[in-house]
Coordinates of C-alpha atoms in Angstrom, one line a residue:
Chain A
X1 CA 0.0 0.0 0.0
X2 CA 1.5 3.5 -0.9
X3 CA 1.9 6.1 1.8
X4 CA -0.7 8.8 2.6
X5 CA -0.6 11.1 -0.2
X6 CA -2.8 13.7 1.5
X7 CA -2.6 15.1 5.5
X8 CA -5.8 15.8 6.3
X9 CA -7.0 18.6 8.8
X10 CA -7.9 16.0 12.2
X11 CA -11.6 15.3 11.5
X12 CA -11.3 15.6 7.9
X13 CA -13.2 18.5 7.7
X14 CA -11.8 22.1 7.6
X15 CA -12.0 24.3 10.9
X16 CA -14.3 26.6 9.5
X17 CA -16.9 23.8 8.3
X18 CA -16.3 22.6 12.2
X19 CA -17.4 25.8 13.8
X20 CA -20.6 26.4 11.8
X21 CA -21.6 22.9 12.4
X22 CA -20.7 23.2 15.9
X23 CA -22.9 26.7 16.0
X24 CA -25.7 24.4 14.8
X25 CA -25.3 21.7 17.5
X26 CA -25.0 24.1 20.4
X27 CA -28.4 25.7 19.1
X28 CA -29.9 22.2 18.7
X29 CA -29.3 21.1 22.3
X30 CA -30.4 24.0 23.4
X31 CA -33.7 23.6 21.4
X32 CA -34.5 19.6 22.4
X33 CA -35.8 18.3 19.3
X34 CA -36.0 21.4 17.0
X35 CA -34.4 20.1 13.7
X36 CA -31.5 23.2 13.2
X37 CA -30.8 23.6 9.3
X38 CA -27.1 23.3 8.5
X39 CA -24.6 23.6 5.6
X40 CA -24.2 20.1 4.9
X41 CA -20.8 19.1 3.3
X42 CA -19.2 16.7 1.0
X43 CA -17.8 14.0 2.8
X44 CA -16.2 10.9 1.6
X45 CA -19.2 8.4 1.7
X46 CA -22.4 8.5 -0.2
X47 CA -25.4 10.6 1.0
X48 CA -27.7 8.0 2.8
X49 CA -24.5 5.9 4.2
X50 CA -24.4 8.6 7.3
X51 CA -22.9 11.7 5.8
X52 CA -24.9 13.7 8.7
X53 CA -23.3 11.6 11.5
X54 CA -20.2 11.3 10.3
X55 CA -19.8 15.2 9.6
X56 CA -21.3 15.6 13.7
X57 CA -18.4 13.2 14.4
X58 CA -15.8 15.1 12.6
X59 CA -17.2 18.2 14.1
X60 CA -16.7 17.0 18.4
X61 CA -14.4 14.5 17.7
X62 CA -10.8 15.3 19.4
X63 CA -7.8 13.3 20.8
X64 CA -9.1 11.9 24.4
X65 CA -12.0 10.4 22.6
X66 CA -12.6 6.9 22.3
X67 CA -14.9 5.9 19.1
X68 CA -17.7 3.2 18.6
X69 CA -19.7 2.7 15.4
X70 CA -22.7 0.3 15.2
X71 CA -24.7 -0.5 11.9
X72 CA -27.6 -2.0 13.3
X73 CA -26.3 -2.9 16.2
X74 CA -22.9 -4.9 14.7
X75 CA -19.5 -3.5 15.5
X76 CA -18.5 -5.8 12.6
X77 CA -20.6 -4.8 9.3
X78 CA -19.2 -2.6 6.1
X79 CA -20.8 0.6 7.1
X80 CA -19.3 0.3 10.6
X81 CA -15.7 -1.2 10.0
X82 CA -15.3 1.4 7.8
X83 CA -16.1 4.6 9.6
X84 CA -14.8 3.5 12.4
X85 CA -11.1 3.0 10.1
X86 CA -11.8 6.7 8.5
X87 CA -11.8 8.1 11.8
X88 CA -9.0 6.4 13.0
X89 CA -6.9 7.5 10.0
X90 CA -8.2 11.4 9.8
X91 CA -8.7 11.9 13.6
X92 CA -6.0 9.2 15.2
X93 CA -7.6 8.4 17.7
X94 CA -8.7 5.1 19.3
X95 CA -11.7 2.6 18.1
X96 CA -13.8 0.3 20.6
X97 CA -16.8 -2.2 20.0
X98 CA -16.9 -2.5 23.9
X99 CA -19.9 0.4 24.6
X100 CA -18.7 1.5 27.9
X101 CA -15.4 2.2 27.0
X102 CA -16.5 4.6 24.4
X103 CA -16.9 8.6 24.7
X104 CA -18.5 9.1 21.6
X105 CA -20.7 6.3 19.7
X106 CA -22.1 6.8 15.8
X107 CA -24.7 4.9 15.1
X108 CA -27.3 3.4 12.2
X109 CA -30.3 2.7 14.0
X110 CA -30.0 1.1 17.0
X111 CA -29.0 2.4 20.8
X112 CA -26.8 -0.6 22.7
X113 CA -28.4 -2.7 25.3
X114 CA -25.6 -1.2 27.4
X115 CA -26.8 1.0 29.7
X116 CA -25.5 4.6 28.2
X117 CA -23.5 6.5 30.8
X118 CA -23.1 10.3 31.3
X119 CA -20.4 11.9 29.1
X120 CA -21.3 9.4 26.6
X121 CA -22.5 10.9 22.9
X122 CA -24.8 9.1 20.9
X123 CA -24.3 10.5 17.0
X124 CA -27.2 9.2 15.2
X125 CA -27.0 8.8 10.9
X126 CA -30.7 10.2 10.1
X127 CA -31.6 9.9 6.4
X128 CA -35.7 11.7 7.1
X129 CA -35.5 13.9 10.0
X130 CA -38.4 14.9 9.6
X131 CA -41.0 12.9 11.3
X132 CA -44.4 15.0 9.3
X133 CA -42.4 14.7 5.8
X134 CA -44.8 11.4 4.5
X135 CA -48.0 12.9 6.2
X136 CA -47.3 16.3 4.5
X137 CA -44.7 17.0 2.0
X138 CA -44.2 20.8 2.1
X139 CA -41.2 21.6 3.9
X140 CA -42.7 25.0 4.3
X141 CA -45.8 23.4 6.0
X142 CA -44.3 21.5 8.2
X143 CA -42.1 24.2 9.3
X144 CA -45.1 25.9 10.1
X145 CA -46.7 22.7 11.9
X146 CA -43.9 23.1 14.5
X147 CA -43.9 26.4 14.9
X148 CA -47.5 26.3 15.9
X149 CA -47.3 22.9 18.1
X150 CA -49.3 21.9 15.5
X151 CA -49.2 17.8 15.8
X152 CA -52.5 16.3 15.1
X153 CA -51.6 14.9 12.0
X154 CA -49.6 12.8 13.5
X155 CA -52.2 11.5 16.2
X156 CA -54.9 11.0 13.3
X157 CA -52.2 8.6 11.7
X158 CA -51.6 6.9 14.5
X159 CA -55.5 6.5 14.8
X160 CA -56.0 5.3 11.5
X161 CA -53.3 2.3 12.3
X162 CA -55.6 1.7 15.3
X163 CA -58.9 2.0 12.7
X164 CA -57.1 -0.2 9.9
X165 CA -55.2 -2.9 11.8
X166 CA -56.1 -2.8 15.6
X167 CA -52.6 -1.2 17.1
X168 CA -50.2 1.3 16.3
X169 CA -48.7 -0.7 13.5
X170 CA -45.5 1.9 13.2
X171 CA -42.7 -0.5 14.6
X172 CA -39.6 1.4 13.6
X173 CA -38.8 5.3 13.5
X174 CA -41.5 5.5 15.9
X175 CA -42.4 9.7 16.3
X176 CA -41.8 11.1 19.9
X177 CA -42.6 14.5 21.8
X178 CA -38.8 15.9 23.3
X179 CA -39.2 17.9 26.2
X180 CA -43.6 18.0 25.8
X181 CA -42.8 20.0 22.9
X182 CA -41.3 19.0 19.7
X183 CA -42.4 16.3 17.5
X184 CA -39.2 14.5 16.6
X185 CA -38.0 11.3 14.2
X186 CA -35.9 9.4 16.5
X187 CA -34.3 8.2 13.2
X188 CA -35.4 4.3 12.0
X189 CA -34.5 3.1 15.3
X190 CA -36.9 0.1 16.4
X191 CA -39.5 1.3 18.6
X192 CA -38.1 -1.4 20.9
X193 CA -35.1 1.5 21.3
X194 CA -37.5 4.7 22.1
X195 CA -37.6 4.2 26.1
X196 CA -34.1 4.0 26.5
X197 CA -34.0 7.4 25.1
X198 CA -36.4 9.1 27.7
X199 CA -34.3 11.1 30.7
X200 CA -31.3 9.2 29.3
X201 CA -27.5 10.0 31.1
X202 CA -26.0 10.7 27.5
X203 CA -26.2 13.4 25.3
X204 CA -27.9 12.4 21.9
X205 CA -27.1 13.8 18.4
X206 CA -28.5 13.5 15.3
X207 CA -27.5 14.8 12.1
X208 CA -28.9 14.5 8.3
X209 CA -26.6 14.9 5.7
X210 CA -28.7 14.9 2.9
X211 CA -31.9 16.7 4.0
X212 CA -29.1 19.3 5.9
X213 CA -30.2 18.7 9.4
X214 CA -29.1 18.2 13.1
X215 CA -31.1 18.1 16.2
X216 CA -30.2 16.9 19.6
X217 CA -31.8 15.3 22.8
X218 CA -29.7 16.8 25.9
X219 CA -29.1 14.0 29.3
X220 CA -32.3 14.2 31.2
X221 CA -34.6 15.4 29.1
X222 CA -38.4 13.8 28.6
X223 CA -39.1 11.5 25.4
X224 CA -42.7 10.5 25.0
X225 CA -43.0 8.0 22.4
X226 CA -46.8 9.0 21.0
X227 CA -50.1 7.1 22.1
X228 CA -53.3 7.1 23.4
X229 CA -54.6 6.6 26.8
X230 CA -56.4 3.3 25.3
X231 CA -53.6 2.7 23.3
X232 CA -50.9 3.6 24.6
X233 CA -47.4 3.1 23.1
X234 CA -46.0 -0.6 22.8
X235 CA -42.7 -1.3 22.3
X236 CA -41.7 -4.2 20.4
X237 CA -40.9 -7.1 22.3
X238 CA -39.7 -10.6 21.9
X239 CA -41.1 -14.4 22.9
X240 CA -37.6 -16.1 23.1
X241 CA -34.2 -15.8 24.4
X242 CA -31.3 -14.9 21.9
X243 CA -30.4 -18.1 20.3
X244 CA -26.2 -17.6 20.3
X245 CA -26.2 -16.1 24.2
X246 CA -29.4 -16.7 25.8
X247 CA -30.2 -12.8 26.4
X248 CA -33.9 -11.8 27.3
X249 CA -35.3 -8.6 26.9
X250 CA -33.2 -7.4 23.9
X251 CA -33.6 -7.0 20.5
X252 CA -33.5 -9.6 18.1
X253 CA -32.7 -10.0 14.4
X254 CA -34.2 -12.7 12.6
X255 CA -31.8 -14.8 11.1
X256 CA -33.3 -17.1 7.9
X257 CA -31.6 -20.7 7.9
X258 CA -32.8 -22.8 5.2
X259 CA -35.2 -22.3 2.2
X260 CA -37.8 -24.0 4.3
X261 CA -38.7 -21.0 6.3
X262 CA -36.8 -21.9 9.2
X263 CA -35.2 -19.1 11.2
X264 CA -33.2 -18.2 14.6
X265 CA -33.2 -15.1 16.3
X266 CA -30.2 -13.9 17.6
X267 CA -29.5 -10.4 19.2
X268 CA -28.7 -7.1 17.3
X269 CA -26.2 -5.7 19.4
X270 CA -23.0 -7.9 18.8
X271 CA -20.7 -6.2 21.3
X272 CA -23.5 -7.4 23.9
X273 CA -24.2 -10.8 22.3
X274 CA -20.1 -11.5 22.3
X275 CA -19.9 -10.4 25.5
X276 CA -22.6 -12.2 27.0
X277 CA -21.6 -15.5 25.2
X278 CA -18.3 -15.6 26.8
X279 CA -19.3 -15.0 30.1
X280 CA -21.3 -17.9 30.0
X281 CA -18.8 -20.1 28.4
X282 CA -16.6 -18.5 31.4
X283 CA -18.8 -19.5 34.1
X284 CA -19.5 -23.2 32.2
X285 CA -15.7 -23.8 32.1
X286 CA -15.5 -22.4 35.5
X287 CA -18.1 -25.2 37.2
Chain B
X1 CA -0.6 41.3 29.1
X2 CA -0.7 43.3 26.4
X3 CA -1.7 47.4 27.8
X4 CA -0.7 48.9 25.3
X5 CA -2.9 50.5 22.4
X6 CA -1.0 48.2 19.7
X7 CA -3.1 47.2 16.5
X8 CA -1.1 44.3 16.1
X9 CA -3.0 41.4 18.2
X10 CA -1.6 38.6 20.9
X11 CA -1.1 34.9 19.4
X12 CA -4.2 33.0 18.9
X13 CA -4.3 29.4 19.6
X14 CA -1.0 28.0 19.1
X15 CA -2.7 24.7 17.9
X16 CA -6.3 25.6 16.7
X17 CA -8.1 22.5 15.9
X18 CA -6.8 20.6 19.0
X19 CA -7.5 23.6 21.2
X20 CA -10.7 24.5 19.4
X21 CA -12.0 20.9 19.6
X22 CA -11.9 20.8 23.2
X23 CA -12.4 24.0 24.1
X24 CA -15.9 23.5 22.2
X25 CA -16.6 19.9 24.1
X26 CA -16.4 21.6 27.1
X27 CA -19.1 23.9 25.9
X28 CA -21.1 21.6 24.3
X29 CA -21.0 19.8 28.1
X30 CA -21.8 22.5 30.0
X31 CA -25.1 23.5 27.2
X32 CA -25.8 19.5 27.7
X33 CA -25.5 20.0 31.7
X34 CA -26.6 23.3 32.3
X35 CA -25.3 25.0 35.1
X36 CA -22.2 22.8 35.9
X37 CA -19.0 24.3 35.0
X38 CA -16.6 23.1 33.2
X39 CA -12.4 23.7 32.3
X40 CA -11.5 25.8 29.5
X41 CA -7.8 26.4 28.7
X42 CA -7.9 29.5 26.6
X43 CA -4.7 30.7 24.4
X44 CA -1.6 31.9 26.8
X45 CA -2.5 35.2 26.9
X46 CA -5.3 37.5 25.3
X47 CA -6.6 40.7 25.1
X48 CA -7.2 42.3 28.9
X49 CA -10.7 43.3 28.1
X50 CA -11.7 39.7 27.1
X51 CA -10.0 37.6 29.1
X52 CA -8.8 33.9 28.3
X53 CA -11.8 32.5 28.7
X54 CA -14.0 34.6 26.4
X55 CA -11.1 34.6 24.0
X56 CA -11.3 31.0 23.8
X57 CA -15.0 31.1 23.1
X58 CA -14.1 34.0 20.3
X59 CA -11.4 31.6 19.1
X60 CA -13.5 28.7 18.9
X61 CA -16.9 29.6 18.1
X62 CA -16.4 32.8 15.8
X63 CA -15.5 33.5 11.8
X64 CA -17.1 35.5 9.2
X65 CA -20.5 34.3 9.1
X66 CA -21.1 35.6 12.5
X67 CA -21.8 38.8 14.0
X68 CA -20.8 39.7 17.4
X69 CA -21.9 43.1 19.4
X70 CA -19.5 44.1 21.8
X71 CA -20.0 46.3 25.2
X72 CA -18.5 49.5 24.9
X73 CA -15.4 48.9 26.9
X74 CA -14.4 45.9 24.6
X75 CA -16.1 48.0 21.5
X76 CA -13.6 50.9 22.2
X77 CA -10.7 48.9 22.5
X78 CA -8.5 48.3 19.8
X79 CA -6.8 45.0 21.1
X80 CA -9.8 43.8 21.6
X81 CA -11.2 44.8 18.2
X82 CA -8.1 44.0 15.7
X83 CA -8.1 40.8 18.0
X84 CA -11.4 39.3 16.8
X85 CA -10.4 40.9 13.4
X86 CA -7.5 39.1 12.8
X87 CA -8.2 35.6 14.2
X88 CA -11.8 34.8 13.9
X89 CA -13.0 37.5 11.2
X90 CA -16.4 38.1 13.0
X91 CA -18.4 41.5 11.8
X92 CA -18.6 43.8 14.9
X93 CA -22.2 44.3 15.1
X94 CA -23.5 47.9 15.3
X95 CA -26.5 47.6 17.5
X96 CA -27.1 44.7 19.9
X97 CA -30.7 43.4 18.6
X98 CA -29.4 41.9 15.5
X99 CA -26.3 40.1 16.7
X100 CA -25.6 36.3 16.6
X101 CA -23.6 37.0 19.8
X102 CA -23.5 39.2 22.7
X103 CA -20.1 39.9 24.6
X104 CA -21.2 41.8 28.1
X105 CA -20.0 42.0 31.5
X106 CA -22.9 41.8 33.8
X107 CA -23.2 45.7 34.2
X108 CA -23.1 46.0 30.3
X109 CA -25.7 42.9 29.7
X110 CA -28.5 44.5 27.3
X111 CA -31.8 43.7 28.3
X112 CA -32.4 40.1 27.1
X113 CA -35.4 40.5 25.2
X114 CA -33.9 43.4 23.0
X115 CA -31.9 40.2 21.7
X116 CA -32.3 38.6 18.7
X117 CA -35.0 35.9 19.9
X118 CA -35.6 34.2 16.8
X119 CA -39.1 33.4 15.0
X120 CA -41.5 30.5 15.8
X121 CA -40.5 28.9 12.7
X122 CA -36.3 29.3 12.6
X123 CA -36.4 29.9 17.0
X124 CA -32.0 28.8 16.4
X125 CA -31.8 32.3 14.8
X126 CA -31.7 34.0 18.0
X127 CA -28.2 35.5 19.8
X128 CA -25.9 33.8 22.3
X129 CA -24.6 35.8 24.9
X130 CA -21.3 35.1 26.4
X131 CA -20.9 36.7 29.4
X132 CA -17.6 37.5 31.5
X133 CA -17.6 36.3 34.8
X134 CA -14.4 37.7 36.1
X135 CA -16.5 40.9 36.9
X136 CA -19.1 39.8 39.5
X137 CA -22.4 40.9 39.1
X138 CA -25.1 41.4 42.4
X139 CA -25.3 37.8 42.8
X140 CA -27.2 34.5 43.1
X141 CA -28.1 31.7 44.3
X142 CA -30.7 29.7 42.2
X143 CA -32.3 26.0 41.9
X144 CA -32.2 24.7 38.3
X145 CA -34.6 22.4 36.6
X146 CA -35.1 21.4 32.9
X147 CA -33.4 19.4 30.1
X148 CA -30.0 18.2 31.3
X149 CA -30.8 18.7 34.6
X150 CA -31.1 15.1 36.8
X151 CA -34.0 16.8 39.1
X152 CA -32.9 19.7 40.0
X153 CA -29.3 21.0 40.3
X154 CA -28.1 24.1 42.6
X155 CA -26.0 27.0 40.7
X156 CA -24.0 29.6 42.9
X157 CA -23.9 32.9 40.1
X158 CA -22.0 35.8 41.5
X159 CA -21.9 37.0 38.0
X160 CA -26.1 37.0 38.1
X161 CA -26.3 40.8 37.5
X162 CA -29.5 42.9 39.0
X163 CA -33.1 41.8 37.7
X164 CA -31.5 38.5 36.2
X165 CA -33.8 36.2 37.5
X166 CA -36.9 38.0 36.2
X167 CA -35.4 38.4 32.7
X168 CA -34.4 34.9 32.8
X169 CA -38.0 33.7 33.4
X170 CA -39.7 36.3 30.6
X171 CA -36.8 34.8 28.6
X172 CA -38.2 31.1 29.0
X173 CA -41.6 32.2 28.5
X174 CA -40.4 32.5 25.0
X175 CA -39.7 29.1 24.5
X176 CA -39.4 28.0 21.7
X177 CA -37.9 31.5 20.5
X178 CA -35.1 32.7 23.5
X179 CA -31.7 33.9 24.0
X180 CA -28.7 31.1 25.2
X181 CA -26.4 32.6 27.8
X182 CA -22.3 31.3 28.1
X183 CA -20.7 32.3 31.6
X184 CA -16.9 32.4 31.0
X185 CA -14.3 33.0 33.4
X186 CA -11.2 32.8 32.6
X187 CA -10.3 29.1 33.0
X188 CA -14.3 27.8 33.2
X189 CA -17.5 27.8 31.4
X190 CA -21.1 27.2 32.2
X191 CA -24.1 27.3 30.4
X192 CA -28.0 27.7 30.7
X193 CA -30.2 27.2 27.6
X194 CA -33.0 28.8 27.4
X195 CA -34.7 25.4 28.5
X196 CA -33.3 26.0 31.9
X197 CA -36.1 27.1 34.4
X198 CA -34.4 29.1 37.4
X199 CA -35.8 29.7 41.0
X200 CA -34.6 32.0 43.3
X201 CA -32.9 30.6 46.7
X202 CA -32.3 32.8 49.3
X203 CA -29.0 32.6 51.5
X204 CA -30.5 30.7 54.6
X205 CA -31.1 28.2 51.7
X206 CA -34.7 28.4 51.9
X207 CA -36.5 28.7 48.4
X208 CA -37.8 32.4 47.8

């Protein structure tokens, strides 16, 4: 392999492309779930493979931070292995799968079964930020619809679900109120995902690269997933234990074994699934 | 420290993305956990009127796009002046209501809802005011409570100048639409967004 033709500036992106997108983030935390328009950039990725979170990345990342990247939970898929290598190479500075070693963890659509602690950053890849956009596609209306609190649209959807099939049939991107005010995409994380986000320790970031957005859920900070007092929100849940480590209570991807149909379900989260496996082969070796 | 009436500026950062990157994280922790403060290490030395600390914030947070009003001490001072000129580029801002920041001392602070607030619709297009804390103001003591808050948190604000707590809470009335405020000494930083709802506590500790 030939040497590095190029020195990059740490982050990739150029210091004044870091301070206007660091202007947008400190406006976005300070506005819970108000989706801040920002001067998206080119980075080296397709739109849609998590331009906005990697550009948030590039923008807070620095030299005492410690870097995760999940796509759909897996430490070990293309989308992950690879930003995690681009931000080892233009930032230098150390990568982890393990969750609570890291300080600052980009993600595609899930949150880890580990408990988030505080100082942690969760940078979320959000390709529609805009949780009205299907229901109404003006941007100038729904501009408007948040300026006024203006939500119903939203809660006659959710209605019509109940009307058509009996429950709230939306099981991923599920819409939530930040702060009992703004109506906010928590990006197509599972709805199984939404309550860990409510009064959570860590600070949450999500950034748009195509549709030239960031918005932000500050530590401690109310997330109500939507619902009705007869319906209220459900999220998803599981029969059976995770068929590699035995887990409960997380989320599961199904896994199709054979062309007969047959499947195993085995948990998302690999850094948790790994983990959990080996203590239990620990403990079996152990007795 | 530079006293005398040079044009020619003090150093900036000598290493500006690492110091800008964590100058900035400390920010972005203390808008995240309002009310705690957190370490800054500013450039070595900067402009008397500014400080380290709010030289730090200039350094990290200002360039050409933005627009910053300065009170008139800072205004009138060409250090200070030829200092933002040179290393961040900023537009000194001629009246106070249109500015994307505010620099003040807590006897210069403009009233907060002469500010740029924002609109319903764009409420991020309202000013951040960085205040310098090395001055004291009258003093406070306040109970916090809102986003980033676990509960509620306790702030000690000598730099509170007079009638802050009212114009804090017309301020939050505003909400969505509301001004940000940055407390900088010179080697610490704290925040309160406009999310952040303040009560007054009185100094036997009981809640006014």
């Amino acid at each position: 392999m030939s040497a590095q033709q190029i020195e990059y500036n740490i982050g990739y992106l150029d210091e004044q492309t870091k301070r206007m997108i660091r202007r947008t983030l400190l406006k976005a935390v300070a506005i819970p779930g108000f989706q801040v328009p920002f001067a998206s950039r080119e980075v080296p990725l397709p739109r849609g493979w998590g331009t906005g979170g990697v550009q948030l990345t590039a923008a807070i990342i620095g030299s005492d931070d410690v870097l995760k990247v999940i796509d759909q939970g897996a430490d070990d898929t293309t989308n992950a292995v690879s930003i995690r290598a681009f931000f080892n190479l233009v930032a230098g500075v150390p990568t982890t799968t393990r969750t609570e070693d890291a300080t600052i963890i980009q993600t595609r659509h899930r949150i880890p079964e580990t408990p988030l602690g505080e100082g942690q950053i969760m940078v979320y890849q959000v390709p529609i930020p805009e949780p009205l956009r299907f229901l109404e596609p003006r941007e100038t209306e729904t501009r408007r619809m948040h300026a006024l609190n203006e939500y119903g649209l939203m809660y006659v959807k959710l209605y019509e679900d109940i009307a058509k099939y009996g429950h709230i049939a939306k099981t991923y991107d599920y819409p939530v109120l930040v702060n009992d005010r703004y109506l906010m995409a928590p990006s197509p994380t599972p709805s199984f995902d939404n309550p860990k986000l409510h009064q959570s320790q860590a600070l949450h970031i999500f950034g748009a690269g195509r549709e030239k957005r960031i918005y932000a859920i500050p530590p401690h900070t109310d997330v109500e997933s939507l619902g009705f007092e007869d319906y209220p929100f459900e999220p998803q849940s599981f029969d059976q234990p995770c068929a590699i480590c035995g887990s409960t209570g997380v989320y599961l991807d199904q896994i199709i074994t054979d062309n007969a149909g047959g499947a195993m379900y085995a948990c998302s989260d690999s850094d948790h699934c790994e983990r959990t496996a080996a203590r239990a082969d620990n403990e079996e070796a152990a007795s | 420290m530079n006293t005398t009436s040079t044009a020619v500026p003090t150093p900036g950062f000598a290493d500006p993305p690492t110091e800008g990157q964590r100058v900035f994280r400390a920010i972005l922790d203390a808008l995240a956990h309002p009310g705690r403060s957190y370490r800054i290490a500013g450039p070595a030395q900067a402009p008397e009127a500014l400080g380290t600390g709010l030289a730090a914030v200039a350094l990290t947070l200002f360039d050409e796009e933005v627009s910053v009003w300065l009170h008139r001490t800072a205004a009138e001072n060409p250090d200070v002046t030829s200092y933002l000129a040179f290393h961040t580029g900023a537009r000194v801002a001629t009246g106070h209501g249109s500015a994307n920041f505010v620099l003040a001392t807590p006897d210069t602070l403009p009233a907060l809802d002469e500010l740029a607030l924002g609109t319903d619709d764009a409420p991020h297009q309202s000013a951040t005011v960085v205040l310098d804390a090395r001055t004291p103001g009258v003093g406070a003591r306040f109970t916090a409570t809102g986003p980033g808050i676990d509960g509620q948190a306790e702030i000690e604000a000598p730099w509170a100048p007079a009638g802050f707590l009212a114009a804090w809470t017309r301020n939050g009335a505003l909400f969505p639409r509301g001004v940000d405020l940055l407390v900088a000494s010179d080697d610490r930083v704290l925040a309160l967004p406009r999310t952040t709802r303040l009560r007054a506590v009185s100094d036997q500790g009981q809640e006014a």
